[in-house]
Amino acid sequence: MRRPPWLLSRHSWRVDLAKTEDARTLRGIGVSAGVAYAPALVLDLRFPDVVDRTISVDEIEGEVVRLREAVERVVDSLVTLQRRVEERAGEEESRIFEAQVFMARDPEFLATVEHLIRHNLLSAETAYEFKALEMRVAWSGSSSARLRERITDLTAVQLRMLRVLTGGEAVEFPITAPDEQVIVVAHELSPGLTVQFDRDHLAALVSEEGTRTSHAAILAHSLGIPAVMGVTGAISRIKTGTVLLVDGQSGTLVIDPTPSQLREASTQVTRRRKLAFELEAEIEEPCVSPDGHLVRLEANLDLPEEIDMAVRHGATGVGLLRTEFLVTGRTHLPSEEDQAAYFRRVATAFPNGVVTIRTFDLGGDKFPAAFDAPDEANPFLGWRSIRVCLDHPDLFRPQLRAVLRAADAGNVRLMLPLVTRIDEVTTTRALIAEESEALARAGIRAAESVTLGVMIETPAAVILADRFAECVDFFSVGTNDLTQYTLAVDRGNVQLAARFIPHGPAMIRQLRHVISVANQAGIPCSICGEMASEPLLAVLLVGLGYETLSVAPPSLLLLKRLLRQVPYAVAMQAAEEALAEDNADQILASLREHVAPFVDLRQIDPRGPLPGRGLRA
Ligand code: PEP
Ligand code: MG
């Protein structure tokens, strides 16, 4: 990593020792572990000041032309951006801009702006601003989380338009200065914004909005970039160029850190980097405990960009292939061919392992712009996931066909999220059978059937685990949702972040129950929630009986090292004692005690993934 030397020499730091440490420390949610320090790049996405202006009748046509030209300039800039992202990150990610182009060209909206120019004699920017504001107010007043997600795209488009109409440039955020790394600070990191970052220049991410499950958090975590979200007041407190120290584990950020804080951070970074290099040397080693117990480490993949790292870090397969990115923020649903091609691509990357394709888990925190979902007061208790798929065969059937087609050549299996009822499985099986016959009739190469499993991520699924085990081929436990639904704690609520504890007594009893049921039924059962990425908790899970953990790619190597150091007998003992404890703190303390004789706890504390860059090609 290039940052520290140049940072010290080329940036004058405004270290003001008179400020109290508290005044300089902001707190949020640590969504991606790691420590970074670099100058801030504040993305101030405020709208330009538009001076209200009326025009004469003679000027009408000129203003209308100006409006149309602005639209074309904005569309051009979006298309250029789309191409750039496509080159760097692939076609799928770049599609995020399709929705924005669509919005920029929205004929109905532009007609209302033109109407204001012609009939109210307003300048193009005054008319546009007026209508844009009206639209944002209408959307933000809606309780629909889906519309709220689209507001970020809408705002991005309107911002570009107003900048162009007021004589500025369309907004671009490439971080392209050679050799420079920055910490991006934004109000909200929308998918459209994050996808633009040149990740080699990104030291860390900070945002006022957002939680562990937001797109940017998932991305930062999977790329090993430290990130803190939910930092209230960050934009007004931080100026571009000010040095920040970000700790993505504790969720803190220090403005103008003191020399001693920087020294300590530098030591941490060096230690983590050294560890990262040591771990790379162990890539080929099997994940076997000192007493001979084998654990399979698989990868959770959210985006195509992660495939590479998962392969290089020795994932034995894909325990969770999320497919929502094929839909969210897009204007069109993905075709069967596109999906089959993507599934084949992933399967080809793991010739010796199985790839677990999860059907669309839409709704809740993942909203497809391309899909007409209703407004809901409680989206996480609403029309989401398998419910949406079963109600919408037009969405579900092509995905099932794509999976059958990919299963013809690759080792893939299918997994249903958020099941609460047995008939969700039986109905899906019937649909698979129908689609298989249809494919055969049409002479399309496809597997006759596919291995089918369910995510155990609702208390209902835990309670019915024995019945589910009779009708599926495997389980995978989704601890993120299981924690949310068990503890009645919204996984996306910043205020409840400290209460979102996946290792409390209510959770681990369920985890033990599920693995026991699976073992009795003789079906495989893995874990794919974030909990498995936490080193200490991974030991607990192994002790509870889980033999396959599926985690974000940057977590793979550290977990392997840990599981190679802790004897299985110790993990089992730790799990038994954890089951007897009454609260989560005691459970953690007891785990630490068991693990401490075998592991350098500093390596896992701060825990979480190691710096991505040290491990990237
Ligand atoms: C989970 O709920 O634990 C899970 C892995 O799925 P997601 O985070 O995508 O809801
Ligand atoms: Mg889930």
PDB file of N, CA and C in Angstrom, residues 95 98 323-339 360 362 367-372 388 392-399:
ATOM      1  N   ARG A  95     -24.752  -1.296 -15.034  1.00  0.00           N
ATOM      2  CA  ARG A  95     -26.169  -1.105 -15.399  1.00  0.00           C
ATOM      3  C   ARG A  95     -26.908  -0.167 -14.445  1.00  0.00           C
ATOM      4  N   GLU A  98     -28.276   2.791 -16.024  1.00  0.00           N
ATOM      5  CA  GLU A  98     -29.411   2.729 -16.954  1.00  0.00           C
ATOM      6  C   GLU A  98     -30.614   3.452 -16.354  1.00  0.00           C
ATOM      7  N   THR A 323     -28.281 -12.774  -5.751  1.00  0.00           N
ATOM      8  CA  THR A 323     -28.600 -12.446  -7.143  1.00  0.00           C
ATOM      9  C   THR A 323     -29.323 -11.102  -7.272  1.00  0.00           C
ATOM     10  N   GLU A 324     -29.451 -10.392  -6.171  1.00  0.00           N
ATOM     11  CA  GLU A 324     -30.242  -9.151  -6.227  1.00  0.00           C
ATOM     12  C   GLU A 324     -29.592  -8.076  -7.089  1.00  0.00           C
ATOM     13  N   PHE A 325     -28.263  -8.113  -7.167  1.00  0.00           N
ATOM     14  CA  PHE A 325     -27.607  -7.055  -7.928  1.00  0.00           C
ATOM     15  C   PHE A 325     -28.025  -7.105  -9.405  1.00  0.00           C
ATOM     16  N   LEU A 326     -28.542  -8.272  -9.843  1.00  0.00           N
ATOM     17  CA  LEU A 326     -29.008  -8.387 -11.231  1.00  0.00           C
ATOM     18  C   LEU A 326     -30.277  -7.563 -11.453  1.00  0.00           C
ATOM     19  N   VAL A 327     -30.893  -7.147 -10.365  1.00  0.00           N
ATOM     20  CA  VAL A 327     -32.185  -6.467 -10.471  1.00  0.00           C
ATOM     21  C   VAL A 327     -32.176  -5.053  -9.883  1.00  0.00           C
ATOM     22  N   THR A 328     -31.563  -4.891  -8.709  1.00  0.00           N
ATOM     23  CA  THR A 328     -31.695  -3.605  -8.011  1.00  0.00           C
ATOM     24  C   THR A 328     -31.122  -2.456  -8.831  1.00  0.00           C
ATOM     25  N   GLY A 329     -31.861  -1.383  -8.866  1.00  0.00           N
ATOM     26  CA  GLY A 329     -31.415  -0.190  -9.576  1.00  0.00           C
ATOM     27  C   GLY A 329     -31.476  -0.302 -11.085  1.00  0.00           C
ATOM     28  N   ARG A 330     -31.962  -1.415 -11.603  1.00  0.00           N
ATOM     29  CA  ARG A 330     -32.014  -1.585 -13.065  1.00  0.00           C
ATOM     30  C   ARG A 330     -33.384  -1.197 -13.602  1.00  0.00           C
ATOM     31  N   THR A 331     -33.394  -0.857 -14.863  1.00  0.00           N
ATOM     32  CA  THR A 331     -34.687  -0.521 -15.440  1.00  0.00           C
ATOM     33  C   THR A 331     -35.397  -1.766 -15.980  1.00  0.00           C
ATOM     34  N   HIS A 332     -34.612  -2.818 -16.309  1.00  0.00           N
ATOM     35  CA  HIS A 332     -35.228  -4.029 -16.854  1.00  0.00           C
ATOM     36  C   HIS A 332     -34.883  -5.225 -15.987  1.00  0.00           C
ATOM     37  N   LEU A 333     -35.783  -6.185 -15.972  1.00  0.00           N
ATOM     38  CA  LEU A 333     -35.443  -7.423 -15.277  1.00  0.00           C
ATOM     39  C   LEU A 333     -34.408  -8.159 -16.119  1.00  0.00           C
ATOM     40  N   PRO A 334     -33.506  -8.893 -15.482  1.00  0.00           N
ATOM     41  CA  PRO A 334     -32.468  -9.577 -16.264  1.00  0.00           C
ATOM     42  C   PRO A 334     -33.066 -10.721 -17.074  1.00  0.00           C
ATOM     43  N   SER A 335     -32.531 -10.957 -18.245  1.00  0.00           N
ATOM     44  CA  SER A 335     -33.073 -12.040 -19.066  1.00  0.00           C
ATOM     45  C   SER A 335     -32.592 -13.384 -18.522  1.00  0.00           C
ATOM     46  N   GLU A 336     -33.289 -14.423 -18.949  1.00  0.00           N
ATOM     47  CA  GLU A 336     -32.897 -15.789 -18.566  1.00  0.00           C
ATOM     48  C   GLU A 336     -31.460 -16.061 -19.040  1.00  0.00           C
ATOM     49  N   GLU A 337     -31.146 -15.604 -20.264  1.00  0.00           N
ATOM     50  CA  GLU A 337     -29.806 -15.843 -20.830  1.00  0.00           C
ATOM     51  C   GLU A 337     -28.739 -15.158 -19.979  1.00  0.00           C
ATOM     52  N   ASP A 338     -28.993 -13.877 -19.621  1.00  0.00           N
ATOM     53  CA  ASP A 338     -28.014 -13.139 -18.814  1.00  0.00           C
ATOM     54  C   ASP A 338     -27.755 -13.862 -17.494  1.00  0.00           C
ATOM     55  N   GLN A 339     -28.848 -14.323 -16.892  1.00  0.00           N
ATOM     56  CA  GLN A 339     -28.696 -15.000 -15.598  1.00  0.00           C
ATOM     57  C   GLN A 339     -27.932 -16.314 -15.755  1.00  0.00           C
ATOM     58  N   PHE A 360     -33.979 -14.690  -5.999  1.00  0.00           N
ATOM     59  CA  PHE A 360     -34.083 -13.264  -5.687  1.00  0.00           C
ATOM     60  C   PHE A 360     -34.622 -13.021  -4.276  1.00  0.00           C
ATOM     61  N   LEU A 362     -35.668 -10.156  -2.900  1.00  0.00           N
ATOM     62  CA  LEU A 362     -36.044  -8.755  -3.082  1.00  0.00           C
ATOM     63  C   LEU A 362     -36.971  -8.282  -1.982  1.00  0.00           C
ATOM     64  N   PHE A 367     -34.338  -3.293  -3.069  1.00  0.00           N
ATOM     65  CA  PHE A 367     -35.505  -2.924  -3.854  1.00  0.00           C
ATOM     66  C   PHE A 367     -35.155  -2.805  -5.319  1.00  0.00           C
ATOM     67  N   PRO A 368     -35.862  -3.468  -6.152  1.00  0.00           N
ATOM     68  CA  PRO A 368     -35.588  -3.358  -7.567  1.00  0.00           C
ATOM     69  C   PRO A 368     -36.304  -2.168  -8.181  1.00  0.00           C
ATOM     70  N   ALA A 369     -35.553  -1.275  -8.798  1.00  0.00           N
ATOM     71  CA  ALA A 369     -36.191  -0.150  -9.469  1.00  0.00           C
ATOM     72  C   ALA A 369     -37.051  -0.660 -10.622  1.00  0.00           C
ATOM     73  N   ALA A 370     -36.635  -1.830 -11.159  1.00  0.00           N
ATOM     74  CA  ALA A 370     -37.318  -2.344 -12.331  1.00  0.00           C
ATOM     75  C   ALA A 370     -38.641  -3.030 -11.973  1.00  0.00           C
ATOM     76  N   PHE A 371     -38.935  -3.078 -10.718  1.00  0.00           N
ATOM     77  CA  PHE A 371     -40.038  -3.913 -10.291  1.00  0.00           C
ATOM     78  C   PHE A 371     -41.048  -3.080  -9.529  1.00  0.00           C
ATOM     79  N   ASP A 372     -42.297  -3.317  -9.806  1.00  0.00           N
ATOM     80  CA  ASP A 372     -43.303  -2.465  -9.210  1.00  0.00           C
ATOM     81  C   ASP A 372     -43.751  -3.019  -7.859  1.00  0.00           C
ATOM     82  N   VAL A 388     -42.339 -12.815  -2.956  1.00  0.00           N
ATOM     83  CA  VAL A 388     -42.391 -12.061  -4.210  1.00  0.00           C
ATOM     84  C   VAL A 388     -42.225 -13.027  -5.382  1.00  0.00           C
ATOM     85  N   HIS A 392     -44.885 -13.891  -8.315  1.00  0.00           N
ATOM     86  CA  HIS A 392     -44.523 -13.366  -9.634  1.00  0.00           C
ATOM     87  C   HIS A 392     -43.775 -14.400 -10.473  1.00  0.00           C
ATOM     88  N   PRO A 393     -44.517 -15.334 -11.028  1.00  0.00           N
ATOM     89  CA  PRO A 393     -43.857 -16.353 -11.851  1.00  0.00           C
ATOM     90  C   PRO A 393     -43.063 -15.726 -13.003  1.00  0.00           C
ATOM     91  N   ASP A 394     -43.482 -14.543 -13.451  1.00  0.00           N
ATOM     92  CA  ASP A 394     -42.750 -13.886 -14.548  1.00  0.00           C
ATOM     93  C   ASP A 394     -41.325 -13.555 -14.126  1.00  0.00           C
ATOM     94  N   LEU A 395     -41.111 -13.366 -12.825  1.00  0.00           N
ATOM     95  CA  LEU A 395     -39.782 -13.092 -12.295  1.00  0.00           C
ATOM     96  C   LEU A 395     -39.081 -14.407 -11.942  1.00  0.00           C
ATOM     97  N   PHE A 396     -39.867 -15.322 -11.374  1.00  0.00           N
ATOM     98  CA  PHE A 396     -39.291 -16.529 -10.781  1.00  0.00           C
ATOM     99  C   PHE A 396     -38.939 -17.592 -11.827  1.00  0.00           C
ATOM    100  N   ARG A 397     -39.872 -17.815 -12.752  1.00  0.00           N
ATOM    101  CA  ARG A 397     -39.655 -18.917 -13.710  1.00  0.00           C
ATOM    102  C   ARG A 397     -38.374 -18.731 -14.536  1.00  0.00           C
ATOM    103  N   PRO A 398     -38.106 -17.515 -15.061  1.00  0.00           N
ATOM    104  CA  PRO A 398     -36.864 -17.366 -15.819  1.00  0.00           C
ATOM    105  C   PRO A 398     -35.631 -17.638 -14.971  1.00  0.00           C
ATOM    106  N   GLN A 399     -35.695 -17.292 -13.679  1.00  0.00           N
ATOM    107  CA  GLN A 399     -34.543 -17.557 -12.829  1.00  0.00           C
ATOM    108  C   GLN A 399     -34.370 -19.068 -12.630  1.00  0.00           C
TER     109      GLN A 399
END
